[in-house]
Amino acid sequence: MNTKNIMIVGVGGQGSLLASKLLGRLLLTKGYDIKVSEVHGMSQRGGSVVTYVRFGDKVYSPVIDKGEADYIVSFELLEAARWTEYLRPEGKLVTNIQQINPMPVIIGAAEYPADLAAKMQSAGIQVDAFDALTLAEQAGSSKAVNIVLMGHLSRNFDFTLDEWMDAIEKSVPAKFLELNKKAFMLGREA
Amino acid sequence: MKTLMLGNEAVARGLYEAGCSFVSSYPGTPSTEITEAIARYKEVYAEWAPNEKVAMEAAFGASLAGKRSFCGMKHVGLNVAADPLFTISYTGVNAGMVIGVADDAGMHSSQNEQDSRHYARAAKIPMLEPADSAEAIAFAKLAYEMSEQFDTPVLLKMCTRVSHSQSVVEPGERVECVKEYVKNPSKYIMMPGNAKKRHPVVEERTKALVEWAETAEINRVEDGKDHSRGIITSSTAYQYVKEVCGDKYPVMKLGLIWPLPEKKIRDFAASVDEVVIVEELDSFIEAHCRDLGITVKGKEIFPCIDEFSQNLVAEKLGEVAPCAGCRVGDAIPARPPVMCAGCPHRGLFYTLAKNKITVLGDIGCYTLGAVAPLAAVDSVICMGASVSGAHGFTKALEGKADGKTVAVIGDSTFMHSGITGLVNVAYNESNATIIIVDNSITGMTGHQQNPTTGMNLKGDPCTKIDLETLCRAVGIRRVRVVDPYDLKQTEDAIKEELAAPEASVIISRRPCALLKYVKHNKPVKVDADKCRSCKMCMKIGCPAISMKDGKAMIDNTLCTGCGVCTQLCHFDALKEAE
């Protein structure tokens, strides 16, 4: 199988590391070669962060380059727009519609572009935008956006629901398991 | 059983399996998780040292005592530890000793982009360079074998993309390994008479290592179909080459990056029409090939700046790279890292900026005091440089800088190398004002304990170094503590200490808002009717505050209720919740 590429992008502190952990656990049980590349350190302080997940028969590079991503999963709209060059022509963007102002916007040095989802669509990008934050709150915590997004992404893959649930069980603490399972299902059915 | 492991966790696993039983490190991105991971193995003693020099010397002591030891650090940390490095090369080891160093090409979280491979050659210490997590385990184990076989410390060189990538590994079992300590003054006392005898031993050792490198399996050739070109590479650059070229060209993948083989490289060069060296940062393999008189292409094609990627390698090798995807037309604003909502450093930097004070900054989360809108910092060089720099700045201007210049340094960084600068301030009597921002943790690298926190790496309570007592003992008479959430108290203290005719230390003390034990207040409330859109509250660069329809708005999911913004509002529009 050719290498599949998934990018998880967002704002430092939004929980992208748990999303990539979940994907890693799932893919491992399927016997793939896998590389997951994360960002630690300074960017985690509210900066733009990206995690690369690659799987296939044999994966060499730990990162995904421009024009290579099969999926970009974004926690935030501006971050989705920042990385679209990384999508393959037939790639798909799955994004939360939440907007978080970066510091240049907060202090008035830049503007948050309007109607980004529509603009990305008219630029020819396959955009699947939805309100993951509200669903996470419905599940019981705004912090579950990461699992809601994974639930929504899961619709694009042939892995069974049991396989996903098994990976969730291995990735989250027991006391948050029910919350996360609910968040996953809300995302999957959205 | 196969599992996914982060490169740094894999190094820790390799150390563990090799019977390593003593670890001393200082945290630094991207190296930190090696030591955090090995601390979870109960068979291994692991500690955070105050700095990398101390860590390396402690690891040497443990090796001398007969235990396999390790110290880990980031690339700039190796500069701090360079002094022992060059001399333990001469003494060699008793039990095996491995030094982990992680470079940061692309400067994801660093102040420079130095290439640690030069240290291996300069200190004449072999350096292994894994390219993924499986190699990280294997090379960590091999490093101990080499260390004891060749009587040398061994450098294990990581980089951001190997350290912070997970890949598939198959963990093995631990093997215990202990040696006797035998007194041997001519080997371990490096005074001139002994060192003169040890230096030739080091040169002979390097020759033996070159011989080893000629046949070592970790320096392997992967054949390719097209011999018009051969590629020599290592680490992540190898991964990019294979990603792009597959088995098109023969590839020599080097696992031992110093010393490099000679015959093996000559034979490889003779088997292909042209040799291309693909290596990140400096010309290192390339320089070696040129020394051997082999014509190669390297830095004339590839940059010595930033990290590589598969598309860059494809472009430089003339291979096909995928076309970039679509972009939206609008400019996408940057999203630089910022101080978190509730960060105790914010009130301090606001006060310094407001009073137009020259700030010699340092390395840590508080480096972000340099970012707009606070923009409160004038220089940042390396760990500890704020204190020594403020001393020099104040002395050089012979009184003209008095009352206008401070150093700002974190608790962990102060213990790392600020304290020696403070000794200089006291001893040479400058009128410097030193502010220690004590957030009770090592923040930027992800919450590591340090000598001032009262907890050790294993999470047990331990001796807590008292900063006030320490500064007074050094000879600073004026030492005071402020709460940076209280802007008036902070400003008064800064003004008074700047006016004082002698050196002083202000400890700005508040635990990091991200610490689990820190209780947050309810979010600040906005009274929109009272808000006059003056944007005073925007001057502190808090990510929880923004303007919407001309009125201040608080993001309740981010706001910790620290109350700093409420002290700035002249119109009573921002209020702390009851």
Tab-separated table of C-alpha atoms in Angstrom, chain A:
chain	number	residue	atom	x	y	z
A	1	MET	CA	0.000	0.000	0.000
A	2	ASN	CA	1.237	3.476	-0.804
A	3	THR	CA	1.873	5.700	2.165
A	4	LYS	CA	-1.175	7.592	3.451
A	5	ASN	CA	-0.646	11.013	4.955
A	6	ILE	CA	-2.742	12.725	7.631
A	7	MET	CA	-1.878	16.127	9.063
A	8	ILE	CA	-3.365	17.313	12.329
A	9	VAL	CA	-3.081	21.079	12.712
A	10	GLY	CA	-4.225	23.552	15.307
A	11	VAL	CA	-3.219	25.935	18.053
A	12	GLY	CA	-0.720	24.827	20.732
A	13	GLY	CA	-2.577	23.434	23.724
A	14	GLN	CA	-5.651	22.195	21.793
A	15	GLY	CA	-4.835	18.531	22.271
A	16	SER	CA	-3.472	17.440	18.893
A	17	LEU	CA	-1.037	15.037	20.597
A	18	LEU	CA	-3.928	12.884	21.879
A	19	ALA	CA	-5.438	12.773	18.387
A	20	SER	CA	-2.182	11.515	16.875
A	21	LYS	CA	-1.728	9.052	19.729
A	22	LEU	CA	-5.172	7.614	18.995
A	23	LEU	CA	-4.410	7.283	15.283
A	24	GLY	CA	-1.044	5.690	16.057
A	25	ARG	CA	-2.621	3.072	18.333
A	26	LEU	CA	-5.230	2.201	15.734
A	27	LEU	CA	-2.777	1.920	12.850
A	28	LEU	CA	-0.379	-0.204	14.894
A	29	THR	CA	-3.031	-2.900	15.368
A	30	LYS	CA	-3.464	-2.989	11.584
A	31	GLY	CA	0.202	-3.908	11.109
A	32	TYR	CA	1.265	-0.834	9.149
A	33	ASP	CA	4.642	0.815	9.229
A	34	ILE	CA	3.936	4.154	10.911
A	35	LYS	CA	5.624	7.466	11.606
A	36	VAL	CA	4.063	10.152	13.756
A	37	SER	CA	5.904	13.446	14.039
A	38	GLU	CA	5.005	15.894	16.775
A	39	VAL	CA	5.925	19.356	17.930
A	40	HIS	CA	7.170	19.958	21.463
A	41	GLY	CA	8.642	23.012	23.133
A	42	MET	CA	8.070	26.625	22.251
A	43	SER	CA	5.286	26.270	19.646
A	44	GLN	CA	3.130	24.548	22.242
A	45	ARG	CA	2.687	27.954	23.879
A	46	GLY	CA	-0.324	29.020	21.810
A	47	GLY	CA	1.569	28.914	18.509
A	48	SER	CA	0.632	27.186	15.268
A	49	VAL	CA	1.244	23.437	15.681
A	50	VAL	CA	1.249	20.525	13.267
A	51	THR	CA	1.455	16.766	13.727
A	52	TYR	CA	2.199	14.424	10.842
A	53	VAL	CA	0.798	10.887	10.734
A	54	ARG	CA	2.056	8.614	7.945
A	55	PHE	CA	1.311	4.924	7.416
A	56	GLY	CA	1.794	2.267	4.758
A	57	ASP	CA	3.989	-0.715	3.897
A	58	LYS	CA	7.211	1.224	4.473
A	59	VAL	CA	7.396	4.832	5.679
A	60	TYR	CA	10.683	6.731	5.460
A	61	SER	CA	10.227	10.462	6.042
A	62	PRO	CA	8.692	11.471	9.381
A	63	VAL	CA	7.103	14.592	7.876
A	64	ILE	CA	4.523	15.389	5.209
A	65	ASP	CA	5.460	17.905	2.539
A	66	LYS	CA	3.476	20.248	0.290
A	67	GLY	CA	1.102	18.442	-2.048
A	68	GLU	CA	1.230	15.159	-0.118
A	69	ALA	CA	-1.529	15.140	2.515
A	70	ASP	CA	-4.522	12.862	1.940
A	71	TYR	CA	-6.286	14.497	4.876
A	72	ILE	CA	-5.770	17.612	6.917
A	73	VAL	CA	-7.652	17.603	10.204
A	74	SER	CA	-7.805	21.094	11.669
A	75	PHE	CA	-8.830	22.256	15.128
A	76	GLU	CA	-9.222	25.837	13.949
A	77	LEU	CA	-10.221	27.609	10.756
A	78	LEU	CA	-7.214	29.886	10.263
A	79	GLU	CA	-4.859	26.961	10.861
A	80	ALA	CA	-6.786	24.978	8.225
A	81	ALA	CA	-6.193	27.761	5.707
A	82	ARG	CA	-2.515	28.006	6.662
A	83	TRP	CA	-1.763	24.424	5.601
A	84	THR	CA	-3.906	23.841	2.480
A	85	GLU	CA	-0.826	23.805	0.232
A	86	TYR	CA	0.043	20.509	1.884
A	87	LEU	CA	-3.055	18.793	0.449
A	88	ARG	CA	-2.897	16.530	-2.577
A	89	PRO	CA	-5.191	17.563	-5.431
A	90	GLU	CA	-7.721	14.918	-4.336
A	91	GLY	CA	-6.995	15.477	-0.614
A	92	LYS	CA	-9.657	16.458	1.890
A	93	LEU	CA	-9.799	19.035	4.643
A	94	VAL	CA	-11.763	18.151	7.779
A	95	THR	CA	-12.013	21.229	9.960
A	96	ASN	CA	-13.584	22.582	13.083
A	97	ILE	CA	-15.170	25.982	12.361
A	98	GLN	CA	-13.916	27.471	15.627
A	99	GLN	CA	-11.919	30.682	15.233
A	100	ILE	CA	-9.136	31.591	17.658
A	101	ASN	CA	-7.529	34.972	17.094
A	102	PRO	CA	-3.720	34.885	16.890
A	103	MET	CA	-1.811	37.645	18.706
A	104	PRO	CA	-1.261	39.793	15.562
A	105	VAL	CA	-5.075	39.892	15.172
A	106	ILE	CA	-5.683	40.516	18.874
A	107	ILE	CA	-3.392	43.540	18.894
A	108	GLY	CA	-4.799	44.853	15.597
A	109	ALA	CA	-1.692	44.293	13.462
A	110	ALA	CA	-3.540	41.855	11.158
A	111	GLU	CA	-7.084	40.818	10.325
A	112	TYR	CA	-8.660	37.410	10.641
A	113	PRO	CA	-9.782	36.673	7.056
A	114	ALA	CA	-13.574	36.430	6.684
A	115	ASP	CA	-15.479	33.433	5.245
A	116	LEU	CA	-12.441	31.172	5.150
A	117	ALA	CA	-14.375	27.920	4.714
A	118	ALA	CA	-16.205	29.263	1.664
A	119	LYS	CA	-13.014	30.745	0.219
A	120	MET	CA	-11.177	27.448	0.572
A	121	GLN	CA	-14.044	25.670	-1.130
A	122	SER	CA	-14.062	28.100	-4.047
A	123	ALA	CA	-10.287	27.687	-4.351
A	124	GLY	CA	-11.079	24.076	-5.259
A	125	ILE	CA	-10.365	22.431	-1.927
A	126	GLN	CA	-12.609	19.636	-0.645
A	127	VAL	CA	-13.737	21.130	2.659
A	128	ASP	CA	-15.698	19.312	5.340
A	129	ALA	CA	-16.277	22.050	7.952
A	130	PHE	CA	-18.373	21.500	11.066
A	131	ASP	CA	-18.795	22.733	14.628
A	132	ALA	CA	-16.682	20.299	16.648
A	133	LEU	CA	-16.564	22.531	19.717
A	134	THR	CA	-20.332	22.436	20.288
A	135	LEU	CA	-20.304	18.649	19.883
A	136	ALA	CA	-17.421	18.367	22.352
A	137	GLU	CA	-19.380	20.442	24.859
A	138	GLN	CA	-22.385	18.192	24.260
A	139	ALA	CA	-20.174	15.211	25.068
A	140	GLY	CA	-19.199	16.856	28.325
A	141	SER	CA	-15.993	18.857	27.768
A	142	SER	CA	-14.703	21.468	25.322
A	143	LYS	CA	-11.367	19.609	25.569
A	144	ALA	CA	-12.848	16.659	23.644
A	145	VAL	CA	-12.656	18.570	20.318
A	146	ASN	CA	-9.729	16.325	19.367
A	147	ILE	CA	-11.803	13.141	19.702
A	148	VAL	CA	-14.825	14.709	17.961
A	149	LEU	CA	-12.541	15.496	15.019
A	150	MET	CA	-11.180	11.947	14.995
A	151	GLY	CA	-14.760	10.671	14.989
A	152	HIS	CA	-15.541	12.792	11.950
A	153	LEU	CA	-12.330	11.749	10.195
A	154	SER	CA	-13.164	8.087	10.866
A	155	ARG	CA	-15.981	8.223	8.285
A	156	ASN	CA	-13.346	8.353	5.567
A	157	PHE	CA	-11.696	5.056	6.554
A	158	ASP	CA	-12.683	1.398	6.417
A	159	PHE	CA	-11.590	0.671	10.001
A	160	THR	CA	-14.438	-0.744	12.074
A	161	LEU	CA	-16.049	1.129	14.935
A	162	ASP	CA	-14.735	-1.528	17.331
A	163	GLU	CA	-11.200	-0.881	16.152
A	164	TRP	CA	-11.562	2.845	16.780
A	165	MET	CA	-13.136	2.288	20.197
A	166	ASP	CA	-10.347	-0.104	21.141
A	167	ALA	CA	-7.789	2.576	20.230
A	168	ILE	CA	-9.689	5.165	22.312
A	169	GLU	CA	-9.630	2.808	25.302
A	170	LYS	CA	-5.864	2.498	24.973
A	171	SER	CA	-5.335	6.251	24.598
A	172	VAL	CA	-7.422	7.997	27.277
A	173	PRO	CA	-7.603	7.652	31.089
A	174	ALA	CA	-10.414	5.364	32.283
A	175	LYS	CA	-12.336	8.148	34.002
A	176	PHE	CA	-12.699	10.072	30.722
A	177	LEU	CA	-13.440	7.007	28.577
A	178	GLU	CA	-17.223	7.397	28.352
A	179	LEU	CA	-16.945	11.112	27.612
A	180	ASN	CA	-14.475	10.440	24.812
A	181	LYS	CA	-16.518	7.590	23.327
A	182	LYS	CA	-19.516	9.900	23.245
A	183	ALA	CA	-17.437	12.677	21.671
A	184	PHE	CA	-16.171	10.242	19.024
A	185	MET	CA	-19.699	9.110	18.116
A	186	LEU	CA	-20.997	12.691	17.924
A	187	GLY	CA	-18.174	13.528	15.519
A	188	ARG	CA	-18.673	10.347	13.496
A	189	GLU	CA	-22.372	11.017	13.045
A	190	ALA	CA	-22.055	14.768	12.395
